């Protein structure tokens, strides 16, 4: 992947491969040091109380101002809950943010929270001309939500 930086001598934009410690300008031969990457910022989401817009914010924020309606939303501690899918039965588990692992209350499997964080697949619904039970959907495991504290 390519990144860009401005040459400190001639001010030209230089392209370089990500991870390079420095870049040599082809025009003026100056060597420009590449700054270290910024630490990843953990994000969270909430729904605006004024207009119901989904807002994204940095996890350590106390309040979030909506860019659509300017409502100032208070961030409650409940937003420090994270989600992961059980590594065995795919049940959606909720756990306190920062926990290294979570145990499923359904199948007792312990899932590491750093992996397996994809959203669950939607459960198939019968159409108007299908019965509620048919052979093709019988083998599909529908995700459940389980709150773990």
Short mmCIF file of the C-alpha atoms (twelve columns), coordinates in Angstrom:
data_MODEL
# 
_entry.id   MODEL 
# 
loop_
_atom_site.group_PDB 
_atom_site.id 
_atom_site.type_symbol 
_atom_site.label_atom_id 
_atom_site.label_alt_id 
_atom_site.label_comp_id 
_atom_site.label_asym_id 
_atom_site.label_seq_id 
_atom_site.Cartn_x 
_atom_site.Cartn_y 
_atom_site.Cartn_z 
_atom_site.pdbx_PDB_model_num 
ATOM 1   C CA . UNK A 1   0.000   0.000   0.000  1 
ATOM 2   C CA . UNK A 2   1.291   3.482   -0.865 1 
ATOM 3   C CA . UNK A 3   1.360   6.460   1.480  1 
ATOM 4   C CA . UNK A 4   2.233   10.098  0.820  1 
ATOM 5   C CA . UNK A 5   4.412   12.692  2.538  1 
ATOM 6   C CA . UNK A 6   5.635   16.199  1.634  1 
ATOM 7   C CA . UNK A 7   9.372   16.668  0.988  1 
ATOM 8   C CA . UNK A 8   10.770  18.899  3.744  1 
ATOM 9   C CA . UNK A 9   13.030  20.780  1.286  1 
ATOM 10  C CA . UNK A 10  11.146  21.310  -2.021 1 
ATOM 11  C CA . UNK A 11  7.558   20.673  -0.798 1 
ATOM 12  C CA . UNK A 12  6.744   18.100  -3.483 1 
ATOM 13  C CA . UNK A 13  4.364   15.279  -2.608 1 
ATOM 14  C CA . UNK A 14  6.267   12.001  -2.391 1 
ATOM 15  C CA . UNK A 15  4.702   8.547   -2.640 1 
ATOM 16  C CA . UNK A 16  6.334   5.735   -0.688 1 
ATOM 17  C CA . UNK A 17  5.508   2.196   0.434  1 
ATOM 18  C CA . UNK A 18  3.815   2.021   3.834  1 
ATOM 19  C CA . UNK A 19  6.226   1.137   6.610  1 
ATOM 20  C CA . UNK A 20  9.276   2.872   5.096  1 
ATOM 21  C CA . UNK A 21  11.325  4.800   7.717  1 
ATOM 22  C CA . UNK A 22  12.360  7.595   5.292  1 
ATOM 23  C CA . UNK A 23  11.876  8.787   1.691  1 
ATOM 24  C CA . UNK A 24  14.440  10.263  -0.721 1 
ATOM 25  C CA . UNK A 25  13.038  12.984  -3.009 1 
ATOM 26  C CA . UNK A 26  13.867  12.258  -6.667 1 
ATOM 27  C CA . UNK A 27  13.978  16.002  -7.491 1 
ATOM 28  C CA . UNK A 28  16.103  17.582  -4.727 1 
ATOM 29  C CA . UNK A 29  17.627  14.396  -3.205 1 
ATOM 30  C CA . UNK A 30  16.547  15.410  0.324  1 
ATOM 31  C CA . UNK A 31  15.737  12.589  2.716  1 
ATOM 32  C CA . UNK A 32  12.497  13.088  4.620  1 
ATOM 33  C CA . UNK A 33  11.834  11.030  7.747  1 
ATOM 34  C CA . UNK A 34  8.452   9.308   7.875  1 
ATOM 35  C CA . UNK A 35  6.631   9.846   11.194 1 
ATOM 36  C CA . UNK A 36  5.508   6.721   13.063 1 
ATOM 37  C CA . UNK A 37  1.900   5.683   12.428 1 
ATOM 38  C CA . UNK A 38  -0.699  7.185   14.735 1 
ATOM 39  C CA . UNK A 39  -2.091  4.781   17.338 1 
ATOM 40  C CA . UNK A 40  -5.432  3.235   16.429 1 
ATOM 41  C CA . UNK A 41  -8.368  5.118   17.927 1 
ATOM 42  C CA . UNK A 42  -11.082 2.908   19.368 1 
ATOM 43  C CA . UNK A 43  -14.516 3.935   18.193 1 
ATOM 44  C CA . UNK A 44  -18.030 3.391   19.524 1 
ATOM 45  C CA . UNK A 45  -21.522 4.185   18.258 1 
ATOM 46  C CA . UNK A 46  -24.747 5.622   19.627 1 
ATOM 47  C CA . UNK A 47  -28.068 6.786   18.207 1 
ATOM 48  C CA . UNK A 48  -28.752 10.534  18.457 1 
ATOM 49  C CA . UNK A 49  -31.602 11.313  20.844 1 
ATOM 50  C CA . UNK A 50  -32.728 14.235  18.667 1 
ATOM 51  C CA . UNK A 51  -32.871 12.827  15.133 1 
ATOM 52  C CA . UNK A 52  -32.122 9.074   15.536 1 
ATOM 53  C CA . UNK A 53  -28.973 9.286   13.361 1 
ATOM 54  C CA . UNK A 54  -26.284 6.685   14.092 1 
ATOM 55  C CA . UNK A 55  -23.246 8.571   15.438 1 
ATOM 56  C CA . UNK A 56  -19.679 7.277   15.680 1 
ATOM 57  C CA . UNK A 57  -17.334 8.701   18.329 1 
ATOM 58  C CA . UNK A 58  -14.049 7.991   20.107 1 
ATOM 59  C CA . UNK A 59  -14.576 5.586   22.987 1 
ATOM 60  C CA . UNK A 60  -13.292 7.973   25.690 1 
ATOM 61  C CA . UNK A 61  -15.788 10.781  24.873 1 
ATOM 62  C CA . UNK A 62  -18.268 11.980  27.518 1 
ATOM 63  C CA . UNK A 63  -20.595 13.753  25.067 1 
ATOM 64  C CA . UNK A 64  -21.183 13.628  21.307 1 
ATOM 65  C CA . UNK A 65  -22.658 16.505  19.258 1 
ATOM 66  C CA . UNK A 66  -24.789 15.365  16.329 1 
ATOM 67  C CA . UNK A 67  -23.683 16.913  13.036 1 
ATOM 68  C CA . UNK A 68  -27.248 16.724  11.683 1 
ATOM 69  C CA . UNK A 69  -29.324 18.333  14.454 1 
ATOM 70  C CA . UNK A 70  -26.619 19.668  16.859 1 
ATOM 71  C CA . UNK A 71  -28.058 17.747  19.809 1 
ATOM 72  C CA . UNK A 72  -25.449 17.056  22.500 1 
ATOM 73  C CA . UNK A 73  -25.763 13.375  23.433 1 
ATOM 74  C CA . UNK A 74  -24.428 12.030  26.735 1 
ATOM 75  C CA . UNK A 75  -22.385 8.850   26.429 1 
ATOM 76  C CA . UNK A 76  -23.545 6.307   28.991 1 
ATOM 77  C CA . UNK A 77  -21.273 3.598   30.436 1 
ATOM 78  C CA . UNK A 78  -23.497 0.957   28.795 1 
ATOM 79  C CA . UNK A 79  -21.774 1.928   25.518 1 
ATOM 80  C CA . UNK A 80  -18.656 0.200   26.835 1 
ATOM 81  C CA . UNK A 81  -20.276 -3.103  25.923 1 
ATOM 82  C CA . UNK A 82  -18.726 -4.898  22.951 1 
ATOM 83  C CA . UNK A 83  -19.994 -7.793  20.822 1 
ATOM 84  C CA . UNK A 84  -18.397 -10.982 19.523 1 
ATOM 85  C CA . UNK A 85  -19.787 -14.155 17.953 1 
ATOM 86  C CA . UNK A 86  -19.265 -17.382 19.872 1 
ATOM 87  C CA . UNK A 87  -16.545 -19.422 18.200 1 
ATOM 88  C CA . UNK A 88  -18.620 -22.600 18.433 1 
ATOM 89  C CA . UNK A 89  -22.349 -21.835 18.129 1 
ATOM 90  C CA . UNK A 90  -22.140 -18.318 16.561 1 
ATOM 91  C CA . UNK A 91  -24.409 -16.796 19.246 1 
ATOM 92  C CA . UNK A 92  -23.825 -13.047 19.570 1 
ATOM 93  C CA . UNK A 93  -22.194 -12.422 22.954 1 
ATOM 94  C CA . UNK A 94  -22.031 -9.080  24.761 1 
ATOM 95  C CA . UNK A 95  -19.105 -8.420  27.093 1 
ATOM 96  C CA . UNK A 96  -17.429 -5.475  28.882 1 
ATOM 97  C CA . UNK A 97  -15.060 -3.672  26.531 1 
ATOM 98  C CA . UNK A 98  -11.466 -4.695  27.199 1 
ATOM 99  C CA . UNK A 99  -12.194 -8.240  28.399 1 
ATOM 100 C CA . UNK A 100 -9.707  -10.707 26.840 1 
ATOM 101 C CA . UNK A 101 -12.297 -13.480 26.409 1 
ATOM 102 C CA . UNK A 102 -15.958 -14.296 26.982 1 
ATOM 103 C CA . UNK A 103 -17.686 -17.575 27.869 1 
ATOM 104 C CA . UNK A 104 -20.854 -18.478 25.989 1 
ATOM 105 C CA . UNK A 105 -23.814 -19.150 28.297 1 
ATOM 106 C CA . UNK A 106 -25.357 -21.452 25.668 1 
ATOM 107 C CA . UNK A 107 -22.494 -23.870 24.866 1 
ATOM 108 C CA . UNK A 108 -19.822 -22.877 27.483 1 
ATOM 109 C CA . UNK A 109 -17.231 -22.206 24.754 1 
ATOM 110 C CA . UNK A 110 -14.638 -19.516 25.610 1 
ATOM 111 C CA . UNK A 111 -14.067 -17.084 22.729 1 
ATOM 112 C CA . UNK A 112 -11.108 -14.694 22.576 1 
ATOM 113 C CA . UNK A 113 -12.438 -11.189 21.940 1 
ATOM 114 C CA . UNK A 114 -9.676  -10.186 19.514 1 
ATOM 115 C CA . UNK A 115 -10.906 -12.629 16.853 1 
ATOM 116 C CA . UNK A 116 -14.174 -13.796 15.335 1 
ATOM 117 C CA . UNK A 117 -15.910 -10.401 15.516 1 
ATOM 118 C CA . UNK A 118 -17.966 -10.558 12.327 1 
ATOM 119 C CA . UNK A 119 -21.646 -9.638  12.457 1 
ATOM 120 C CA . UNK A 120 -23.988 -12.590 12.581 1 
ATOM 121 C CA . UNK A 121 -25.698 -13.664 9.378  1 
ATOM 122 C CA . UNK A 122 -29.410 -12.829 9.266  1 
ATOM 123 C CA . UNK A 123 -31.752 -15.680 10.090 1 
ATOM 124 C CA . UNK A 124 -33.686 -16.865 7.018  1 
ATOM 125 C CA . UNK A 125 -37.396 -16.031 7.139  1 
ATOM 126 C CA . UNK A 126 -40.094 -18.049 5.408  1 
ATOM 127 C CA . UNK A 127 -41.772 -16.340 2.461  1 
ATOM 128 C CA . UNK A 128 -45.540 -16.117 2.172  1 
ATOM 129 C CA . UNK A 129 -45.725 -19.320 0.101  1 
ATOM 130 C CA . UNK A 130 -43.376 -21.359 2.373  1 
ATOM 131 C CA . UNK A 131 -44.242 -23.073 5.599  1 
ATOM 132 C CA . UNK A 132 -42.448 -21.980 8.750  1 
ATOM 133 C CA . UNK A 133 -40.455 -25.224 8.584  1 
ATOM 134 C CA . UNK A 134 -38.806 -26.657 5.523  1 
ATOM 135 C CA . UNK A 135 -35.872 -28.985 4.980  1 
ATOM 136 C CA . UNK A 136 -33.564 -26.378 3.444  1 
ATOM 137 C CA . UNK A 137 -33.766 -23.972 6.390  1 
ATOM 138 C CA . UNK A 138 -33.730 -26.689 9.062  1 
ATOM 139 C CA . UNK A 139 -29.925 -26.942 8.992  1 
ATOM 140 C CA . UNK A 140 -29.347 -23.167 9.302  1 
ATOM 141 C CA . UNK A 141 -28.352 -22.007 12.790 1 
ATOM 142 C CA . UNK A 142 -30.108 -18.743 13.609 1 
ATOM 143 C CA . UNK A 143 -28.020 -16.393 15.745 1 
ATOM 144 C CA . UNK A 144 -29.152 -15.618 19.250 1 
ATOM 145 C CA . UNK A 145 -28.078 -12.794 21.534 1 
ATOM 146 C CA . UNK A 146 -26.773 -13.615 24.991 1 
ATOM 147 C CA . UNK A 147 -25.710 -10.964 27.511 1 
ATOM 148 C CA . UNK A 148 -22.636 -11.968 29.537 1 
ATOM 149 C CA . UNK A 149 -21.389 -9.984  32.550 1 
# 
